[in-house]
mmCIF file of C-alpha atoms in Angstrom:
data_model
loop_
_atom_site.group_PDB
_atom_site.id
_atom_site.type_symbol
_atom_site.label_atom_id
_atom_site.label_comp_id
_atom_site.label_asym_id
_atom_site.label_seq_id
_atom_site.Cartn_x
_atom_site.Cartn_y
_atom_site.Cartn_z
ATOM 1 C CA LYS A 1 0.237 -0.181 0.104
ATOM 2 C CA MET A 2 1.381 3.564 -1.334
ATOM 3 C CA VAL A 3 2.275 5.513 2.158
ATOM 4 C CA GLU A 4 0.911 9.234 1.470
ATOM 5 C CA PHE A 5 2.470 12.244 3.350
ATOM 6 C CA ALA A 6 1.132 15.509 4.421
ATOM 7 C CA PRO A 7 1.830 18.444 2.590
ATOM 8 C CA LEU A 8 4.300 20.767 4.745
ATOM 9 C CA SER A 9 3.086 23.290 6.708
ATOM 10 C CA ILE A 10 3.467 27.306 5.547
ATOM 11 C CA PRO A 11 5.414 28.205 8.289
ATOM 12 C CA LEU A 12 7.895 24.861 7.463
ATOM 13 C CA GLN A 13 7.912 25.936 4.286
ATOM 14 C CA ARG A 14 8.857 29.198 4.141
ATOM 15 C CA ARG A 15 11.873 27.782 7.188
ATOM 16 C CA LEU A 16 13.178 25.745 3.781
ATOM 17 C CA GLN A 17 12.552 28.143 1.382
ATOM 18 C CA THR A 18 14.447 30.949 3.570
ATOM 19 C CA ALA A 19 17.310 28.008 4.320
ATOM 20 C CA SER A 20 17.852 26.888 0.504
ATOM 21 C CA VAL A 21 18.873 30.669 -0.223
ATOM 22 C CA ALA A 22 20.667 31.390 2.757
ATOM 23 C CA GLN A 23 23.012 28.411 1.998
ATOM 24 C CA TRP A 24 23.391 29.698 -1.706
ATOM 25 C CA VAL A 25 24.065 33.535 -0.375
ATOM 26 C CA PHE A 26 26.682 32.325 1.966
ATOM 27 C CA SER A 27 28.358 29.608 -0.730
ATOM 28 C CA PHE A 28 28.509 32.081 -3.022
ATOM 29 C CA LEU A 29 30.677 34.384 -0.888
ATOM 30 C CA CYS A 30 32.695 31.954 1.246
ATOM 31 C CA LEU A 31 32.766 28.463 -0.811
ATOM 32 C CA ALA A 32 36.074 29.615 -2.715
ATOM 33 C CA GLN A 33 38.077 30.336 0.256
ATOM 34 C CA CYS A 34 36.249 27.346 2.829
ATOM 35 C CA CYS A 35 37.790 24.807 -0.519
ATOM 36 C CA THR A 36 40.950 26.700 -0.652
ATOM 37 C CA ALA A 37 41.369 26.215 3.063
ATOM 38 C CA ALA A 38 40.315 22.968 3.031
ATOM 39 C CA PHE A 39 42.774 21.795 0.082
ATOM 40 C CA ILE A 40 45.784 23.225 1.635
ATOM 41 C CA ALA A 41 44.805 22.248 5.185
ATOM 42 C CA LEU A 42 44.642 18.245 4.396
ATOM 43 C CA PHE A 43 48.509 18.713 3.226
ATOM 44 C CA PHE A 44 49.375 19.001 6.558
ATOM 45 C CA THR A 45 46.957 16.374 7.609
ATOM 46 C CA ARG A 46 47.600 12.380 7.240
ATOM 47 C CA PHE A 47 44.996 12.689 4.641
ATOM 48 C CA TRP A 48 47.359 14.474 2.535
ATOM 49 C CA LEU A 49 47.053 12.086 -0.441
ATOM 50 C CA LEU A 50 43.800 13.097 -0.967
ATOM 51 C CA SER A 51 44.711 16.714 -1.699
ATOM 52 C CA ALA A 52 48.017 15.629 -3.843
ATOM 53 C CA LEU A 53 45.553 13.247 -5.573
ATOM 54 C CA TYR A 54 43.030 16.004 -6.348
ATOM 55 C CA ALA A 55 46.564 18.105 -7.553
ATOM 56 C CA ALA A 56 47.003 15.714 -10.265
ATOM 57 C CA TRP A 57 43.253 15.486 -11.246
ATOM 58 C CA TRP A 58 43.060 19.194 -11.457
ATOM 59 C CA PHE A 59 46.133 20.071 -13.704
ATOM 60 C CA LEU A 60 44.704 16.810 -16.153
ATOM 61 C CA ASP A 61 41.089 18.099 -15.994
ATOM 62 C CA ARG A 62 41.803 21.785 -16.012
ATOM 63 C CA GLU A 63 40.451 22.610 -19.209
ATOM 64 C CA GLN A 64 37.685 21.236 -19.042
ATOM 65 C CA PRO A 65 35.943 24.713 -17.635
ATOM 66 C CA ARG A 66 36.714 25.386 -21.342
ATOM 67 C CA ARG A 67 34.804 22.336 -22.757
ATOM 68 C CA GLY A 68 31.182 22.635 -21.792
ATOM 69 C CA GLY A 69 31.943 21.701 -18.210
ATOM 70 C CA ARG A 70 30.566 18.230 -16.667
ATOM 71 C CA ARG A 71 26.921 18.886 -15.801
ATOM 72 C CA ILE A 72 25.360 16.461 -12.798
ATOM 73 C CA HIS A 73 21.724 16.253 -13.681
ATOM 74 C CA ALA A 74 21.026 15.142 -10.211
ATOM 75 C CA ILE A 75 22.474 18.070 -8.781
ATOM 76 C CA ARG A 76 20.857 20.226 -11.175
ATOM 77 C CA ASN A 77 17.579 18.964 -9.912
ATOM 78 C CA SER A 78 18.074 19.280 -6.650
ATOM 79 C CA VAL A 79 15.202 20.098 -3.974
ATOM 80 C CA VAL A 80 16.941 22.898 -2.910
ATOM 81 C CA TRP A 81 16.725 24.990 -5.831
ATOM 82 C CA ARG A 82 13.081 24.174 -5.896
ATOM 83 C CA TYR A 83 12.849 25.920 -2.078
ATOM 84 C CA MET A 84 15.389 29.022 -2.985
ATOM 85 C CA ARG A 85 12.837 29.234 -6.433
ATOM 86 C CA ASP A 86 10.046 29.563 -4.626
ATOM 87 C CA TYR A 87 11.266 31.963 -1.963
ATOM 88 C CA PHE A 88 11.347 35.260 -4.568
ATOM 89 C CA PRO A 89 9.171 33.097 -5.636
ATOM 90 C CA ILE A 90 11.792 33.084 -9.758
ATOM 91 C CA THR A 91 9.168 32.403 -12.497
ATOM 92 C CA LEU A 92 10.725 31.982 -16.010
ATOM 93 C CA VAL A 93 8.602 33.291 -19.332
ATOM 94 C CA LYS A 94 9.298 31.959 -23.079
ATOM 95 C CA THR A 95 7.759 34.650 -25.516
ATOM 96 C CA ALA A 96 9.018 32.722 -28.853
ATOM 97 C CA GLU A 97 9.719 29.044 -29.619
ATOM 98 C CA LEU A 98 14.183 28.024 -29.944
ATOM 99 C CA ASP A 99 14.556 25.187 -32.489
ATOM 100 C CA PRO A 100 16.443 22.781 -30.958
ATOM 101 C CA ARG A 101 18.567 22.050 -34.255
ATOM 102 C CA GLN A 102 20.059 25.943 -33.466
ATOM 103 C CA ASN A 103 22.382 26.826 -31.254
ATOM 104 C CA TYR A 104 21.959 30.212 -29.444
ATOM 105 C CA VAL A 105 23.680 33.177 -27.608
ATOM 106 C CA VAL A 106 21.209 34.420 -24.575
ATOM 107 C CA GLY A 107 22.230 37.851 -23.444
ATOM 108 C CA PHE A 108 21.161 38.376 -19.591
ATOM 109 C CA HIS A 109 20.373 41.485 -18.022
ATOM 110 C CA PRO A 110 20.707 43.092 -15.897
ATOM 111 C CA HIS A 111 23.028 41.331 -13.805
ATOM 112 C CA GLY A 112 22.229 42.235 -10.274
ATOM 113 C CA VAL A 113 24.168 41.519 -7.186
ATOM 114 C CA LEU A 114 24.343 38.261 -6.961
ATOM 115 C CA ALA A 115 23.018 37.102 -10.422
ATOM 116 C CA VAL A 116 20.368 35.188 -8.667
ATOM 117 C CA GLY A 117 18.002 34.475 -11.757
ATOM 118 C CA ALA A 118 20.714 33.805 -14.385
ATOM 119 C CA PHE A 119 21.203 30.788 -11.956
ATOM 120 C CA LEU A 120 18.607 29.230 -10.865
ATOM 121 C CA ASN A 121 17.212 29.513 -14.506
ATOM 122 C CA PHE A 122 20.417 28.532 -16.344
ATOM 123 C CA SER A 123 22.370 26.645 -14.274
ATOM 124 C CA THR A 124 19.084 24.633 -12.079
ATOM 125 C CA GLU A 125 16.162 22.941 -13.366
ATOM 126 C CA ALA A 126 13.984 25.181 -10.514
ATOM 127 C CA SER A 127 11.899 27.036 -13.203
ATOM 128 C CA GLY A 128 11.509 24.178 -15.146
ATOM 129 C CA PHE A 129 14.160 25.076 -18.624
ATOM 130 C CA SER A 130 13.962 21.811 -19.966
ATOM 131 C CA THR A 131 10.077 21.752 -20.123
ATOM 132 C CA LEU A 132 9.878 25.441 -21.460
ATOM 133 C CA PHE A 133 12.604 24.896 -24.483
ATOM 134 C CA PRO A 134 12.820 21.050 -24.829
ATOM 135 C CA GLY A 135 15.547 19.418 -27.098
ATOM 136 C CA ILE A 136 18.478 22.861 -25.649
ATOM 137 C CA THR A 137 21.127 22.183 -22.985
ATOM 138 C CA PRO A 138 22.235 25.707 -21.223
ATOM 139 C CA HIS A 139 24.845 26.876 -20.203
ATOM 140 C CA LEU A 140 25.641 29.739 -18.189
ATOM 141 C CA MET A 141 29.082 31.611 -18.221
ATOM 142 C CA MET A 142 30.925 32.493 -14.920
ATOM 143 C CA LEU A 143 34.208 34.614 -14.408
ATOM 144 C CA SER A 144 36.955 31.890 -15.137
ATOM 145 C CA LEU A 145 38.966 32.674 -11.791
ATOM 146 C CA TRP A 146 36.230 30.506 -9.999
ATOM 147 C CA PHE A 147 37.328 27.525 -11.829
ATOM 148 C CA ARG A 148 40.619 27.924 -10.071
ATOM 149 C CA VAL A 149 39.790 27.319 -6.792
ATOM 150 C CA PRO A 150 39.911 23.655 -5.940
ATOM 151 C CA PHE A 151 36.556 21.429 -5.185
ATOM 152 C CA LEU A 152 34.306 24.685 -6.432
ATOM 153 C CA ARG A 153 35.387 23.820 -9.982
ATOM 154 C CA GLU A 154 33.407 20.530 -9.687
ATOM 155 C CA TYR A 155 30.577 22.571 -7.921
ATOM 156 C CA LEU A 156 29.926 24.956 -10.893
ATOM 157 C CA MET A 157 30.387 22.716 -13.473
ATOM 158 C CA SER A 158 27.793 20.303 -12.355
ATOM 159 C CA GLY A 159 25.265 22.733 -12.827
ATOM 160 C CA GLY A 160 26.547 23.571 -16.835
ATOM 161 C CA LEU A 161 28.708 27.201 -15.829
ATOM 162 C CA VAL A 162 31.381 27.155 -18.103
ATOM 163 C CA ALA A 163 34.618 29.827 -18.272
ATOM 164 C CA SER A 164 33.352 33.409 -19.628
ATOM 165 C CA ASP A 165 36.052 33.481 -22.112
ATOM 166 C CA LYS A 166 35.942 33.452 -25.937
ATOM 167 C CA GLU A 167 37.355 29.571 -26.278
ATOM 168 C CA SER A 168 34.706 28.625 -24.111
ATOM 169 C CA GLY A 169 31.774 30.048 -25.888
ATOM 170 C CA SER A 170 33.417 28.626 -29.222
ATOM 171 C CA TYR A 171 33.144 25.202 -28.143
ATOM 172 C CA VAL A 172 29.948 25.846 -27.265
ATOM 173 C CA LEU A 173 28.157 27.066 -30.054
ATOM 174 C CA LYS A 174 30.436 25.424 -32.834
ATOM 175 C CA LYS A 175 28.282 22.025 -32.384
ATOM 176 C CA PRO A 176 27.336 20.996 -35.506
ATOM 177 C CA GLU A 177 24.073 19.307 -33.845
ATOM 178 C CA GLY A 178 22.860 22.456 -32.441
ATOM 179 C CA GLY A 179 20.511 22.733 -29.301
ATOM 180 C CA ASN A 180 23.440 24.730 -26.865
ATOM 181 C CA MET A 181 22.255 27.646 -25.252
ATOM 182 C CA LEU A 182 25.181 30.122 -24.613
ATOM 183 C CA ALA A 183 24.119 32.527 -21.344
ATOM 184 C CA ILE A 184 26.008 35.602 -21.114
ATOM 185 C CA ILE A 185 25.555 37.649 -18.190
ATOM 186 C CA ILE A 186 26.954 40.920 -20.329
ATOM 187 C CA GLY A 187 27.031 43.608 -17.846
ATOM 188 C CA GLY A 188 29.352 41.359 -15.878
ATOM 189 C CA SER A 189 30.046 42.366 -12.385
ATOM 190 C CA GLN A 190 30.921 46.294 -12.520
ATOM 191 C CA GLU A 191 27.188 46.349 -13.831
ATOM 192 C CA ALA A 192 26.660 44.763 -9.925
ATOM 193 C CA LEU A 193 27.963 48.353 -8.757
ATOM 194 C CA ASP A 194 24.528 49.994 -9.716
ATOM 195 C CA ALA A 195 22.162 47.247 -8.700
ATOM 196 C CA ARG A 196 19.884 48.850 -6.786
ATOM 197 C CA PRO A 197 15.689 48.549 -6.451
ATOM 198 C CA GLY A 198 14.294 50.949 -9.270
ATOM 199 C CA SER A 199 17.595 51.192 -11.089
ATOM 200 C CA CYS A 200 17.321 50.272 -15.027
ATOM 201 C CA THR A 201 21.253 51.038 -15.695
ATOM 202 C CA LEU A 202 22.739 48.584 -18.114
ATOM 203 C CA LEU A 203 26.181 48.111 -19.042
ATOM 204 C CA LEU A 204 25.671 47.431 -22.484
ATOM 205 C CA LYS A 205 26.599 50.204 -25.291
ATOM 206 C CA ASN A 206 30.921 49.415 -25.608
ATOM 207 C CA ARG A 207 30.060 45.744 -25.081
ATOM 208 C CA LYS A 208 30.477 44.027 -28.335
ATOM 209 C CA GLY A 209 32.065 40.633 -27.716
ATOM 210 C CA PHE A 210 29.139 39.015 -27.454
ATOM 211 C CA VAL A 211 27.750 40.101 -30.778
ATOM 212 C CA ARG A 212 30.974 38.740 -32.115
ATOM 213 C CA LEU A 213 31.234 35.482 -31.261
ATOM 214 C CA ALA A 214 27.328 35.196 -32.123
ATOM 215 C CA ILE A 215 28.599 36.977 -36.150
ATOM 216 C CA GLU A 216 31.198 34.240 -36.538
ATOM 217 C CA HIS A 217 29.226 31.286 -35.423
ATOM 218 C CA GLY A 218 26.152 32.474 -36.795
ATOM 219 C CA THR A 219 24.182 31.706 -33.888
ATOM 220 C CA PRO A 220 20.747 33.717 -32.904
ATOM 221 C CA LEU A 221 20.650 36.281 -30.487
ATOM 222 C CA VAL A 222 18.157 36.243 -27.363
ATOM 223 C CA PRO A 223 17.781 38.750 -25.632
ATOM 224 C CA THR A 224 16.637 38.350 -21.984
ATOM 225 C CA PHE A 225 15.466 40.800 -19.377
ATOM 226 C CA SER A 226 15.161 39.293 -15.714
ATOM 227 C CA PHE A 227 12.529 41.820 -14.341
ATOM 228 C CA GLY A 228 12.766 42.203 -10.421
ATOM 229 C CA GLU A 229 16.982 41.419 -10.647
ATOM 230 C CA ASN A 230 17.570 44.739 -9.045
ATOM 231 C CA GLU A 231 15.449 44.731 -6.135
ATOM 232 C CA LEU A 232 16.962 41.428 -3.909
ATOM 233 C CA TYR A 233 19.104 44.374 -2.118
ATOM 234 C CA ASP A 234 19.657 47.524 -1.105
ATOM 235 C CA GLN A 235 23.430 48.951 -2.135
ATOM 236 C CA VAL A 236 25.267 51.561 -0.087
ATOM 237 C CA ARG A 237 24.911 54.520 -2.349
ATOM 238 C CA ASN A 238 28.373 54.740 -4.543
ATOM 239 C CA PRO A 239 27.499 57.347 -7.636
ATOM 240 C CA ARG A 240 29.842 57.305 -10.180
ATOM 241 C CA GLY A 241 32.605 59.870 -9.210
ATOM 242 C CA SER A 242 32.662 58.962 -5.619
ATOM 243 C CA TRP A 243 35.482 57.693 -3.788
ATOM 244 C CA LEU A 244 33.874 54.735 -2.984
ATOM 245 C CA ARG A 245 33.014 53.619 -6.474
ATOM 246 C CA TRP A 246 36.190 55.131 -7.027
ATOM 247 C CA ILE A 247 37.944 52.102 -3.986
ATOM 248 C CA GLN A 248 35.742 49.523 -5.714
ATOM 249 C CA HIS A 249 36.526 50.304 -9.903
ATOM 250 C CA GLN A 250 40.307 49.538 -8.367
ATOM 251 C CA LEU A 251 39.831 46.731 -5.955
ATOM 252 C CA GLN A 252 37.774 44.969 -9.282
ATOM 253 C CA GLN A 253 41.125 45.644 -11.978
ATOM 254 C CA ILE A 254 43.393 43.906 -9.083
ATOM 255 C CA MET A 255 40.733 41.371 -8.504
ATOM 256 C CA GLY A 256 38.414 41.202 -11.746
ATOM 257 C CA ILE A 257 35.743 41.034 -9.056
ATOM 258 C CA SER A 258 33.315 43.480 -8.171
ATOM 259 C CA LEU A 259 32.757 44.354 -4.065
ATOM 260 C CA PRO A 260 29.243 45.759 -3.786
ATOM 261 C CA LEU A 261 27.963 47.327 -0.498
ATOM 262 C CA PHE A 262 24.800 45.351 -0.072
ATOM 263 C CA HIS A 263 22.452 44.655 2.661
ATOM 264 C CA ALA A 264 18.945 43.498 2.870
ATOM 265 C CA ARG A 265 17.345 40.686 5.646
ATOM 266 C CA GLY A 266 18.136 37.883 7.857
ATOM 267 C CA ILE A 267 18.119 35.057 8.736
ATOM 268 C CA PHE A 268 15.763 35.436 11.785
ATOM 269 C CA GLN A 269 14.978 39.239 11.061
ATOM 270 C CA TYR A 270 13.793 41.627 8.469
ATOM 271 C CA SER A 271 16.221 44.753 9.426
ATOM 272 C CA PHE A 272 19.703 43.741 8.216
ATOM 273 C CA GLY A 273 21.165 40.874 6.910
ATOM 274 C CA LEU A 274 22.340 39.576 3.650
ATOM 275 C CA ILE A 275 19.451 37.566 2.768
ATOM 276 C CA PRO A 276 17.489 38.613 -0.511
ATOM 277 C CA TYR A 277 14.254 40.248 -0.139
ATOM 278 C CA ARG A 278 11.117 37.936 -0.807
ATOM 279 C CA ARG A 279 10.572 39.916 -4.128
ATOM 280 C CA PRO A 280 9.478 38.404 -7.305
ATOM 281 C CA ILE A 281 11.358 37.835 -10.311
ATOM 282 C CA TYR A 282 10.357 37.163 -13.983
ATOM 283 C CA THR A 283 13.211 36.545 -16.678
ATOM 284 C CA VAL A 284 11.780 36.760 -19.589
ATOM 285 C CA VAL A 285 13.144 35.405 -23.168
ATOM 286 C CA GLY A 286 12.722 37.651 -26.180
ATOM 287 C CA LYS A 287 12.327 36.604 -29.407
ATOM 288 C CA PRO A 288 15.512 35.363 -31.231
ATOM 289 C CA ILE A 289 17.753 37.678 -33.474
ATOM 290 C CA PRO A 290 19.364 35.983 -36.568
ATOM 291 C CA VAL A 291 22.451 36.961 -37.523
ATOM 292 C CA GLN A 292 24.018 35.854 -40.768
ATOM 293 C CA LYS A 293 27.680 34.457 -40.488
ATOM 294 C CA LYS A 294 31.087 35.631 -40.596
ATOM 295 C CA TYR A 295 34.433 34.244 -39.516
ATOM 296 C CA ARG A 296 35.841 38.421 -39.311
ATOM 297 C CA PRO A 297 33.691 40.805 -38.921
ATOM 298 C CA SER A 298 33.967 44.461 -39.790
ATOM 299 C CA GLU A 299 33.350 46.685 -36.780
ATOM 300 C CA GLU A 300 30.761 48.440 -38.857
ATOM 301 C CA GLU A 301 28.965 44.935 -38.959
ATOM 302 C CA VAL A 302 29.541 44.141 -35.282
ATOM 303 C CA ASP A 303 28.044 47.214 -34.472
ATOM 304 C CA LYS A 304 24.929 47.124 -36.802
ATOM 305 C CA VAL A 305 24.489 43.929 -34.734
ATOM 306 C CA HIS A 306 24.607 45.465 -31.860
ATOM 307 C CA ARG A 307 22.247 48.203 -32.378
ATOM 308 C CA LYS A 308 19.177 46.100 -33.612
ATOM 309 C CA TYR A 309 19.495 44.003 -30.038
ATOM 310 C CA LEU A 310 19.749 47.227 -28.147
ATOM 311 C CA ASN A 311 16.893 48.126 -30.046
ATOM 312 C CA GLU A 312 15.131 44.606 -28.845
ATOM 313 C CA LEU A 313 16.416 44.862 -25.816
ATOM 314 C CA SER A 314 14.262 47.724 -25.228
ATOM 315 C CA LYS A 315 11.328 46.323 -27.108
ATOM 316 C CA LEU A 316 10.964 43.692 -24.617
ATOM 317 C CA PHE A 317 11.731 45.960 -21.754
ATOM 318 C CA GLU A 318 8.765 48.000 -22.585
ATOM 319 C CA GLU A 319 6.312 45.547 -23.511
ATOM 320 C CA HIS A 320 6.494 43.327 -20.444
ATOM 321 C CA LYS A 321 7.570 46.430 -18.045
ATOM 322 C CA ALA A 322 3.812 47.228 -17.216
ATOM 323 C CA LYS A 323 3.003 43.735 -16.112
ATOM 324 C CA TYR A 324 6.344 43.495 -13.999
ATOM 325 C CA ASN A 325 5.162 47.055 -11.853
ATOM 326 C CA ILE A 326 7.665 48.897 -13.680
ATOM 327 C CA PRO A 327 6.567 52.257 -14.087
ATOM 328 C CA GLU A 328 5.217 53.649 -17.491
ATOM 329 C CA ASP A 329 8.070 56.454 -17.410
ATOM 330 C CA ARG A 330 10.808 54.350 -16.423
ATOM 331 C CA HIS A 331 13.063 53.160 -19.587
ATOM 332 C CA LEU A 332 16.064 51.566 -20.298
ATOM 333 C CA GLU A 333 19.565 53.352 -20.056
ATOM 334 C CA PHE A 334 22.535 52.161 -21.786
ATOM 335 C CA ILE A 335 26.168 52.994 -20.807
#
C-alpha cells in the first residue's frame, strides 16, 4: 500500500525556502575560501594524499571548464533549488520557441548583485527550463577565476557553468548538432555596482564581444531581461565619481570581481542582513535575432547587429514592464 505524506505546513515551507537561499548566498560568498583552505589544510594531515591526488586530477582536467563543463543532472534537479525558487519566487517566461537544431547566444540583463535569476534559471531545473525549451542545453558563463578554486570548480561545472572566455563560448557554439544555449551576463560584475531597487541601468553600450562571437558562429542572439533582479538588495550609495565607486573600481581592476556593499534582511529578522528580500523575479526570454555568419566581421557589421540587439532588448522591456509593476515613465539606460 502506498504511503501518502501530508503536505508541509506553510511556516515550515517558508523556513526551508529561507534556509535554501541562505545556504546559496553564504556558499557563494564563502565557499571559495573554504575550499581553498580545506585543500591546503589536508596537506598537513594524514589525508595529504587526497589533496595530492586531487591536484593531479585538477591539472589533467584543467581545460574542462572551457569544454562545456561537466553537468550532473541530480544536482541540477535538487529539491534545494525548488525551495530557493519559491522563496522569491522566480518565474521563467518564454515568448518564442527555440529550434533545438540551432545554437543560441542569450544576453542576460541585468546582473543584479548576485545574478540569482541567471543561476536559478540556467544552472538548475527549478524553473522548468527543459520543459519550456525542450532539446536545448543551457550553459551559463562565469568568471574564469572561480574555476581555479579546488573542489569548487566541480560544483560549478555540475550545474552547467562554463568559463567566461572566447574559447569556452566557441566550444559550445561550434557544435554542429545544435541545441546548445550560451547564456552570458553581459554587464558582468561591474554592472553589480549599479544594482539597486528601481535601477534600469545596463552596462551594454560598448560591450560588443558577445555580438562578435554570435556573428562568427552564425548564432542567433536572444535578449533576456530579468524583471525584479535589481530589487533583491539595497546597496550603499556609490554614485559614479564618488570615492567609494573609485575604490570599488580599483579593486575590480586588481581582483577581477566587484565588491558591492549590499544588504537586505537576516535569517530571523527583517531589518538587516545578507539574505535577499522576498521579491518576485520574472526572467523573460525574448525572440531570437537572426545573425548572418561571417568569420571576421568588420566593426561596422558588429555595430549594426549590436544596435539591433539594443533595440530588441528595449522593445522587450517596454512590452513587458507593465505586467511586472515597472512605472510607465521608466526606460532602459545603456552606459
